[in-house]
mmCIF file of C-alpha atoms in Angstrom:
data_model
loop_
_atom_site.group_PDB
_atom_site.id
_atom_site.type_symbol
_atom_site.label_atom_id
_atom_site.label_comp_id
_atom_site.label_asym_id
_atom_site.label_seq_id
_atom_site.Cartn_x
_atom_site.Cartn_y
_atom_site.Cartn_z
ATOM 1 C CA MET A 1 -1.871 7.790 -46.784
ATOM 2 C CA ASP A 2 -4.717 5.493 -47.968
ATOM 3 C CA PHE A 3 -7.947 5.060 -45.933
ATOM 4 C CA GLU A 4 -7.018 1.578 -44.616
ATOM 5 C CA THR A 5 -3.743 2.802 -43.234
ATOM 6 C CA LEU A 6 -5.333 5.813 -41.665
ATOM 7 C CA ILE A 7 -7.865 3.658 -39.827
ATOM 8 C CA ALA A 8 -5.255 1.127 -38.724
ATOM 9 C CA ASP A 9 -3.005 3.977 -37.483
ATOM 10 C CA ARG A 10 -5.863 5.587 -35.611
ATOM 11 C CA LEU A 11 -6.777 2.291 -33.933
ATOM 12 C CA GLN A 12 -3.169 1.512 -33.064
ATOM 13 C CA SER A 13 -2.801 4.903 -31.357
ATOM 14 C CA ALA A 14 -5.753 4.094 -29.159
ATOM 15 C CA HIS A 15 -3.795 1.643 -27.003
ATOM 16 C CA VAL A 16 -3.596 2.153 -23.219
ATOM 17 C CA TRP A 17 -1.065 0.040 -21.466
ATOM 18 C CA TYR A 18 -1.632 -1.400 -17.999
ATOM 19 C CA ARG A 19 0.894 -3.357 -15.929
ATOM 20 C CA HIS A 20 -0.370 -5.488 -13.041
ATOM 21 C CA GLU A 21 2.004 -6.249 -10.235
ATOM 22 C CA PRO A 22 0.680 -9.488 -8.757
ATOM 23 C CA LEU A 23 1.284 -10.762 -5.238
ATOM 24 C CA THR A 24 2.355 -14.140 -6.668
ATOM 25 C CA THR A 25 5.481 -15.206 -8.309
ATOM 26 C CA HIS A 26 3.856 -15.079 -11.738
ATOM 27 C CA ASP A 27 4.343 -12.004 -13.949
ATOM 28 C CA TYR A 28 1.156 -10.848 -15.589
ATOM 29 C CA ARG A 29 0.915 -8.115 -18.229
ATOM 30 C CA TYR A 30 -2.447 -7.240 -19.809
ATOM 31 C CA THR A 31 -2.982 -4.672 -22.495
ATOM 32 C CA THR A 32 -6.237 -2.699 -22.689
ATOM 33 C CA SER A 33 -7.752 -0.286 -25.133
ATOM 34 C CA LEU A 34 -10.726 2.063 -25.043
ATOM 35 C CA TYR A 35 -12.155 3.490 -28.228
ATOM 36 C CA ASN A 36 -15.200 5.462 -29.266
ATOM 37 C CA ALA A 37 -16.710 3.499 -32.134
ATOM 38 C CA GLN A 38 -18.471 6.623 -33.504
ATOM 39 C CA ALA A 39 -15.158 7.507 -35.185
ATOM 40 C CA LEU A 40 -15.137 4.310 -37.215
ATOM 41 C CA PRO A 41 -16.622 3.858 -40.712
ATOM 42 C CA ALA A 42 -19.907 1.976 -40.484
ATOM 43 C CA HIS A 43 -18.923 -0.700 -42.934
ATOM 44 C CA ARG A 44 -15.965 -2.057 -40.888
ATOM 45 C CA PRO A 45 -16.837 -5.477 -39.269
ATOM 46 C CA LEU A 46 -16.228 -5.873 -35.581
ATOM 47 C CA ALA A 47 -13.678 -8.586 -36.203
ATOM 48 C CA PHE A 48 -11.571 -6.102 -38.147
ATOM 49 C CA VAL A 49 -11.651 -3.577 -35.353
ATOM 50 C CA LEU A 50 -10.724 -6.161 -32.771
ATOM 51 C CA SER A 51 -7.830 -7.434 -34.832
ATOM 52 C CA GLN A 52 -6.512 -3.904 -35.435
ATOM 53 C CA LEU A 53 -6.625 -2.925 -31.741
ATOM 54 C CA ASN A 54 -5.147 -6.362 -30.816
ATOM 55 C CA THR A 55 -5.174 -5.856 -27.050
ATOM 56 C CA ASP A 56 -6.130 -8.280 -24.314
ATOM 57 C CA VAL A 57 -9.155 -6.218 -23.149
ATOM 58 C CA GLN A 58 -10.991 -3.982 -25.563
ATOM 59 C CA ILE A 59 -13.655 -1.564 -24.559
ATOM 60 C CA LEU A 60 -15.695 0.102 -27.256
ATOM 61 C CA VAL A 61 -18.269 2.777 -26.463
ATOM 62 C CA GLY A 62 -20.834 4.425 -28.701
ATOM 63 C CA THR A 63 -21.378 1.241 -30.732
ATOM 64 C CA GLY A 64 -25.070 1.770 -31.331
ATOM 65 C CA SER A 65 -26.443 -0.829 -33.684
ATOM 66 C CA ARG A 66 -23.286 -0.578 -35.807
ATOM 67 C CA TRP A 67 -22.515 -4.336 -35.971
ATOM 68 C CA GLY A 68 -25.998 -5.692 -36.110
ATOM 69 C CA TYR A 69 -26.592 -6.364 -32.466
ATOM 70 C CA PRO A 70 -30.241 -6.168 -31.689
ATOM 71 C CA ARG A 71 -31.761 -3.588 -29.432
ATOM 72 C CA ARG A 72 -32.178 -4.454 -25.804
ATOM 73 C CA GLN A 73 -34.921 -6.969 -25.379
ATOM 74 C CA GLU A 74 -37.131 -7.329 -22.295
ATOM 75 C CA ARG A 75 -35.106 -8.830 -19.442
ATOM 76 C CA GLN A 76 -32.033 -9.350 -21.668
ATOM 77 C CA GLU A 77 -29.450 -6.830 -20.518
ATOM 78 C CA PHE A 78 -26.523 -7.955 -22.599
ATOM 79 C CA TYR A 79 -25.500 -10.430 -25.309
ATOM 80 C CA GLN A 80 -22.316 -12.530 -25.655
ATOM 81 C CA LYS A 81 -20.637 -13.894 -28.736
ATOM 82 C CA ASN A 82 -17.241 -15.371 -29.735
ATOM 83 C CA ILE A 83 -15.581 -13.348 -32.438
ATOM 84 C CA GLY A 84 -12.149 -14.576 -33.461
ATOM 85 C CA GLN A 85 -9.945 -14.896 -30.384
ATOM 86 C CA TYR A 86 -12.355 -12.720 -28.256
ATOM 87 C CA LEU A 87 -15.329 -13.215 -25.990
ATOM 88 C CA VAL A 88 -17.496 -10.194 -26.787
ATOM 89 C CA THR A 89 -20.087 -8.896 -24.341
ATOM 90 C CA VAL A 90 -22.506 -6.255 -25.717
ATOM 91 C CA TRP A 91 -24.768 -3.884 -23.763
ATOM 92 C CA PRO A 92 -27.067 -2.496 -26.479
ATOM 93 C CA PHE A 93 -29.233 0.617 -26.321
ATOM 94 C CA ASP A 94 -32.952 0.522 -25.521
ATOM 95 C CA PRO A 95 -35.099 2.762 -27.664
ATOM 96 C CA ALA A 96 -37.536 3.175 -24.777
ATOM 97 C CA GLY A 97 -34.753 4.357 -22.441
ATOM 98 C CA LEU A 98 -35.071 7.945 -21.298
ATOM 99 C CA TRP A 99 -31.271 8.655 -21.233
ATOM 100 C CA THR A 100 -30.212 6.502 -24.176
ATOM 101 C CA ASN A 101 -30.340 6.885 -27.924
ATOM 102 C CA SER A 102 -29.281 4.887 -31.063
ATOM 103 C CA SER A 103 -25.622 5.863 -30.742
ATOM 104 C CA CYS A 104 -25.336 4.263 -27.385
ATOM 105 C CA GLY A 105 -23.860 0.811 -26.848
ATOM 106 C CA ILE A 106 -20.974 -0.759 -24.919
ATOM 107 C CA ILE A 107 -18.734 -3.637 -25.974
ATOM 108 C CA ILE A 108 -16.167 -5.320 -23.717
ATOM 109 C CA ALA A 109 -14.046 -7.886 -25.606
ATOM 110 C CA LEU A 110 -11.773 -10.266 -23.572
ATOM 111 C CA ARG A 111 -9.001 -12.343 -25.224
ATOM 112 C CA ARG A 112 -10.225 -15.835 -24.469
ATOM 113 C CA ARG A 113 -6.728 -17.255 -24.110
ATOM 114 C CA LEU A 114 -6.070 -15.000 -21.112
ATOM 115 C CA PHE A 115 -9.601 -14.584 -19.779
ATOM 116 C CA PRO A 116 -11.715 -17.764 -20.194
ATOM 117 C CA LYS A 117 -15.456 -17.392 -19.744
ATOM 118 C CA GLY A 118 -15.203 -19.154 -16.369
ATOM 119 C CA CYS A 119 -13.230 -16.316 -14.852
ATOM 120 C CA ILE A 120 -16.175 -13.848 -15.304
ATOM 121 C CA ARG A 121 -17.762 -13.664 -11.871
ATOM 122 C CA SER A 122 -20.367 -10.945 -12.422
ATOM 123 C CA TYR A 123 -22.078 -8.923 -15.190
ATOM 124 C CA PHE A 124 -23.252 -5.402 -14.254
ATOM 125 C CA SER A 125 -25.932 -3.596 -16.267
ATOM 126 C CA PRO A 126 -27.577 -0.270 -15.564
ATOM 127 C CA ASP A 127 -31.313 0.103 -15.436
ATOM 128 C CA PRO A 128 -33.117 0.131 -18.836
ATOM 129 C CA GLN A 129 -33.186 3.990 -18.770
ATOM 130 C CA LEU A 130 -29.434 3.971 -19.129
ATOM 131 C CA ALA A 131 -29.106 0.905 -21.430
ATOM 132 C CA GLY A 132 -26.123 1.254 -23.678
ATOM 133 C CA ARG A 133 -24.550 3.965 -21.648
ATOM 134 C CA ALA A 134 -22.707 1.604 -19.244
ATOM 135 C CA GLY A 135 -21.743 -1.990 -18.627
ATOM 136 C CA ALA A 136 -19.146 -3.769 -16.501
ATOM 137 C CA LEU A 137 -17.551 -7.209 -15.975
ATOM 138 C CA ARG A 138 -15.885 -8.535 -12.819
ATOM 139 C CA LEU A 139 -13.290 -11.143 -13.378
ATOM 140 C CA ARG A 140 -11.431 -13.295 -10.876
ATOM 141 C CA MET A 141 -8.329 -15.132 -12.186
ATOM 142 C CA ARG A 142 -6.935 -18.396 -10.906
ATOM 143 C CA GLY A 143 -4.064 -16.611 -9.194
ATOM 144 C CA GLY A 144 -6.550 -14.557 -7.202
ATOM 145 C CA GLU A 145 -6.394 -11.358 -9.215
ATOM 146 C CA ASP A 146 -9.714 -9.490 -9.253
ATOM 147 C CA PHE A 147 -10.516 -7.023 -12.026
ATOM 148 C CA THR A 148 -13.605 -5.047 -12.864
ATOM 149 C CA PHE A 149 -13.689 -3.517 -16.417
ATOM 150 C CA PHE A 150 -16.144 -0.712 -17.118
ATOM 151 C CA GLY A 151 -17.445 0.740 -20.301
ATOM 152 C CA LEU A 152 -19.040 4.124 -19.711
ATOM 153 C CA TYR A 153 -20.474 6.250 -22.555
ATOM 154 C CA PHE A 154 -21.091 9.875 -21.574
ATOM 155 C CA PRO A 155 -23.013 12.208 -23.833
ATOM 156 C CA PRO A 156 -21.292 15.326 -25.235
ATOM 157 C CA ALA A 157 -21.568 18.421 -23.077
ATOM 158 C CA SER A 158 -23.884 20.005 -25.593
ATOM 159 C CA TYR A 159 -26.430 17.261 -25.220
ATOM 160 C CA TRP A 160 -29.752 18.615 -23.701
ATOM 161 C CA ASN A 161 -29.452 16.807 -20.420
ATOM 162 C CA ALA A 162 -25.799 15.773 -20.394
ATOM 163 C CA GLU A 163 -25.193 16.688 -16.786
ATOM 164 C CA ASP A 164 -28.044 14.655 -15.523
ATOM 165 C CA ILE A 165 -27.041 11.589 -17.551
ATOM 166 C CA ALA A 166 -23.437 11.893 -16.471
ATOM 167 C CA ASP A 167 -24.546 12.000 -12.838
ATOM 168 C CA ARG A 168 -26.672 8.883 -13.240
ATOM 169 C CA ILE A 169 -23.758 7.042 -14.919
ATOM 170 C CA TRP A 170 -21.314 7.973 -12.092
ATOM 171 C CA THR A 171 -23.911 6.955 -9.474
ATOM 172 C CA TRP A 172 -24.340 3.579 -11.211
ATOM 173 C CA SER A 173 -20.573 3.016 -11.483
ATOM 174 C CA GLU A 174 -20.027 3.925 -7.796
ATOM 175 C CA SER A 175 -22.762 1.435 -6.753
ATOM 176 C CA VAL A 176 -20.986 -1.263 -8.824
ATOM 177 C CA MET A 177 -17.604 -0.446 -7.290
ATOM 178 C CA SER A 178 -19.012 -0.622 -3.779
ATOM 179 C CA LEU A 179 -20.114 -4.286 -4.299
#
């Protein structure tokens, strides 16, 4: 098996299927995928990864500065960009963050045909100390469906303060869910 096929197979196996049963007469079906970008070769462009996963919502964690997104700037918690058929929201790492490092970064990509930018109701970013470890989007569709998609990047258990970081990420995500 050549390298291209191996990567494509690996990305295809990352799919997670979600079926939403709406209260309306419409039938909605959205596909989602979650993938740790640390497992990808550095030279692969983001457009290639998005096309291989080919799901409606794609959440990539551990993106670091892999695709040329700048580090977190003062008072700029996330960046947005159109890439192919996706609206991509990036929460980059902050080198000054106490619980973040250069491997951190979250990307949530939404297929624009199904999720236009106008359906995004809220962006949630953690404090700068956790920059690149978490990010979330709340969407409300025309039919009334309400979704919140999270990207959470936990450190490996061997990391020097992994338990403390995980606790802070969970606390942040619980605070977002309570809104």
